[in-house]
Amino acid sequence: CFQQHWKLQHAHVKQVSHNGNVFAVVLPRPHGKSFAHRSELKQAKRIVVKLGSAVVTRGDECGLALGRLASIVEQVAMLQNQGREMMIVTSGAVAFGKQRLRHEILLSQSVRQALHSGQNQLKDMSVPVLEARACAAAGQSGLMALYEAMFTQYSICTAQILVTNLDFHDEQKRRNLNSTLHELLRMNIVPIINTNDAVVPPPVPNSDLQGVNVISIKDNDSLAARLAVEMKADLLIALSDVQGLYDSPPGTDDAKLIDIFYPGDQQSITYGTKSRVGIGGMEAKVKAALWALQGGTSVIIANGTDPKVTGHVITDIVDGKKIGTFFSEVKPAGPTVEQQTEMARHAGRALASLLPEERGEIICCLAELLTEKKDEILSANRKDMELATATGRLSQPLISRLSLSTAKLNSLAIGLRQLAASSRNSVGRVLRRTKVANNLELEQITVPIGVLLVIFESRPDCLPQVSALAIASGNALLLKGGKEASNTNKILHQLTQEALSIHGVADAIQLVSTREEVEDLCRLDKLIDLIIPRGSSQLVRDIQRAAKGIPVLGHSEGVCHVYVDVDASVDKAIDVDSKCDYPAACNAMETLLIHRDLLRTPMFDQIIDLLRAEQVKVHAGPRFASYLTFSPSEVKSLRTEYGDLECCIEVVDSMQDAVDHIHKYGSSHTDVIVTENENTAEQFLQQVDSACVFWNASSRFADGYRFGLGAEVGISTARIHARGPVGLEGLLTTKWVLRGEGHTVADFSEQGSMKYLHENIPVPQGTLN
């Protein structure tokens, strides 16, 4: 049966029941056409895994990489036990045989020398060059015994098949081979195939392809391709010692990994030398891959030696993750996400070089378009809303976030104009100016971060907000919105690019509409400088885990508290705006803390009555529940973010007790005290270590627009760079500019003629623009 993560919605996955148990079975798909997209690889039923010599061989080229091989076997076994049909084309017999023969030769030499000299003293002994066919003959049995022992751990049986070129060209042998393999797969046995290197002749140069329907078996790349097509395999995974196919030899300057390779792109590739072991190079792999693709088998070339991914490279590929080079016959109409990022970076630099007034003009133009084109925007939004409602996949809080209105668009436009007015104090602003010494001046100035990736769910109004902030701060921007808002996002992005085009920088903001998963985008650490997630706490946590090489700005949860102190005003305490104004927002109250002395008072009764009137479902904290004979349902966790008309009520003994509770269960987002005691309030404001801390004010004020930032890219609960609502300032970093006249550090040494001055001088008005 399947692992839990296997999704059952694919066309070639079927649920069956037996003795009351439900199982998932991967069904064969019609062969003849390869998969068009990586996401479809989950449907692969019959898979060939080719292990190159560099994958199974140790670094000294003598013996096998046992740990690496064991992890590969584990993955193949896992997929086999899911109901797939796995085949392995393996190298390694020569390396294993070389290890054995060297040992035997050294042992034999030592015995002969001891007999000849009459003493057991060994002199330097040289091992003769070993012929590859002899090594293969000596190593094949040991290689198979190793595979058999490893697969037995997973209750899987294996079978060995050795082939030569003649086995495919002789019609009777070919039919016999085909029949044997099909019978083994029918019996749930993993065939392990290798070229019969003990008898094969040396490969003929340039004999890879001999016509459309014939491929010469001269290495395991061509063998795997021929076998995959012969057996109508859905997928061929070719593991090597490189990440995939590069446009120039790996390691050379500007060599770029090719994500998707299409037939006809061969002219754009410069090949390097072949692998340190084996007889095939990347050119042979590409030829074999294209031949298999033409025969209807999808192909991935990936790295099987990287210790960071070896343990899951095969399963990740089958799961559709962006690993290695995917060979596809379907070329997308638009650019790849890598190309989009490069375009954004290039145009972003032009955006940053504009005058602040010009960037402000772009933002004002976008604000105008939001109101002028509101009918088109709302029409697109209605389509998204109708689809979301019909499918029933979104919760009510997410549907609320998806909805746009005329009022929302007008509010957005006002915020953008406010932002445009403040954008002149962004890029190039001098923060500090110092005279280091005579004629040596230093400045610290603000500059854009670079390329931002903003991933957002359900909230299309996020797109113009974030775009305006990127424009004001001179940053390139990559946007990845949820599918549920695709129609709205599309029109909003078109309007954004229309506004950018007035100064010729339309490409600075890109909307990712390809099939890239969020996890794949998080791997673009050489292209993206900062990731900002806007969505559920689960989305943020997933991104934080996936983005190991890129900083992430954001908050995973919004567990906001309101503490009602013993000295609270009745009128202020019974205002439920924090919970009821917009319960789906991350700044909505989730836990109401009540001072113990307020229990069973008219104020407490009024609070409860008002929550009930607003249809807020109340959960009791463990302490609150202990005071009541009949209490609401007790909370499962005091760290819950409900995002709906629900909240927790808990009792505390004092302001300090409330602070301790917030530090233990809160998420450092926004926390509020309601009290008329100024001393108590000031202690609370100072002690609570959250991004936003309020006194007698709704938690819903934690917002960039309400703080006067014009717009926000999100709210950060981190303790570095930016915290709280992140606006324009949070999207800028700094650089140091030093102006001298041939100064050297040696001039300031003990023997030098100059001394450091470090004198602060007035900061000039304006920017470097």
Coordinates of N, CA, C and O in Angstrom, one line a residue, residues 10 46 78 82 96 134 192 194 214 311 321 354 409 490 492 522 531 533 552 562 572 666 694 742:
H10 N -4.8 11.4 -8.7 CA -4.2 11.2 -10.1 C -5.0 10.2 -10.9 O -5.6 9.2 -10.3
R46 N 5.8 2.1 -14.3 CA 7.0 1.3 -14.6 C 8.2 2.3 -14.7 O 8.3 3.2 -15.5
M78 N 11.0 1.0 -1.6 CA 9.8 1.8 -1.1 C 8.9 2.0 -2.3 O 7.6 1.8 -2.2
Q82 N 5.1 0.3 -3.1 CA 3.9 1.1 -3.4 C 3.1 0.5 -4.6 O 2.0 1.0 -4.9
F96 N 34.0 -3.7 -8.4 CA 34.0 -4.7 -7.4 C 35.0 -5.8 -7.8 O 35.7 -6.3 -6.9
A134 N 38.1 -9.0 -17.3 CA 38.4 -9.9 -16.2 C 37.9 -9.4 -14.9 O 37.3 -10.2 -14.1
I192 N 17.6 -6.7 -12.1 CA 18.8 -5.9 -12.1 C 19.6 -6.3 -13.3 O 20.1 -7.4 -13.5
N194 N 22.6 -5.6 -16.3 CA 23.9 -5.0 -16.6 C 24.4 -5.5 -17.9 O 23.9 -6.5 -18.4
V214 N 16.8 2.2 -33.7 CA 17.9 1.4 -33.2 C 18.9 2.2 -32.4 O 19.2 3.3 -32.9
G311 N 19.7 10.1 -0.2 CA 18.8 9.3 0.5 C 17.3 9.5 0.1 O 16.5 8.7 0.5
K321 N 9.3 16.6 -7.6 CA 10.1 17.7 -7.1 C 11.2 18.1 -8.2 O 11.6 17.3 -9.0
L354 N 16.1 54.5 -11.1 CA 15.2 55.6 -11.4 C 15.2 56.7 -10.3 O 15.5 56.4 -9.1
L409 N -10.6 48.0 -2.8 CA -9.8 48.6 -3.9 C -9.5 50.0 -3.6 O -8.4 50.5 -3.8
K490 N -4.0 37.4 -12.0 CA -3.6 37.7 -13.4 C -3.9 39.1 -13.8 O -3.0 39.8 -14.3
L492 N -4.5 41.7 -11.8 CA -3.7 42.7 -11.0 C -2.3 42.8 -11.4 O -1.7 43.9 -11.4
C522 N 12.0 27.6 -3.4 CA 12.8 27.8 -2.2 C 14.2 27.3 -2.4 O 15.1 27.6 -1.6
I531 N 12.8 35.6 0.9 CA 11.5 35.0 0.8 C 10.6 35.6 1.8 O 10.9 35.7 3.0
P533 N 6.8 34.9 3.1 CA 5.5 34.2 2.9 C 4.3 34.9 3.5 O 4.4 35.6 4.6
V552 N 14.2 34.0 5.3 CA 12.8 34.0 5.3 C 12.3 35.1 6.3 O 12.7 35.1 7.4
V562 N -5.3 39.4 24.4 CA -5.8 40.7 25.0 C -5.9 40.3 26.5 O -6.6 39.4 26.9
K572 N -14.0 50.0 27.7 CA -12.9 49.5 26.9 C -12.8 48.0 26.9 O -12.4 47.4 25.9
G666 N 2.4 32.6 23.4 CA 2.2 33.6 22.3 C 3.2 33.3 21.2 O 4.1 32.5 21.2
F694 N 0.2 46.8 22.6 CA -0.7 48.0 22.6 C -1.3 48.1 24.0 O -1.4 47.2 24.8
G742 N 43.7 57.8 -3.2 CA 44.8 56.9 -3.2 C 45.3 56.5 -1.8 O 46.5 56.0 -1.7

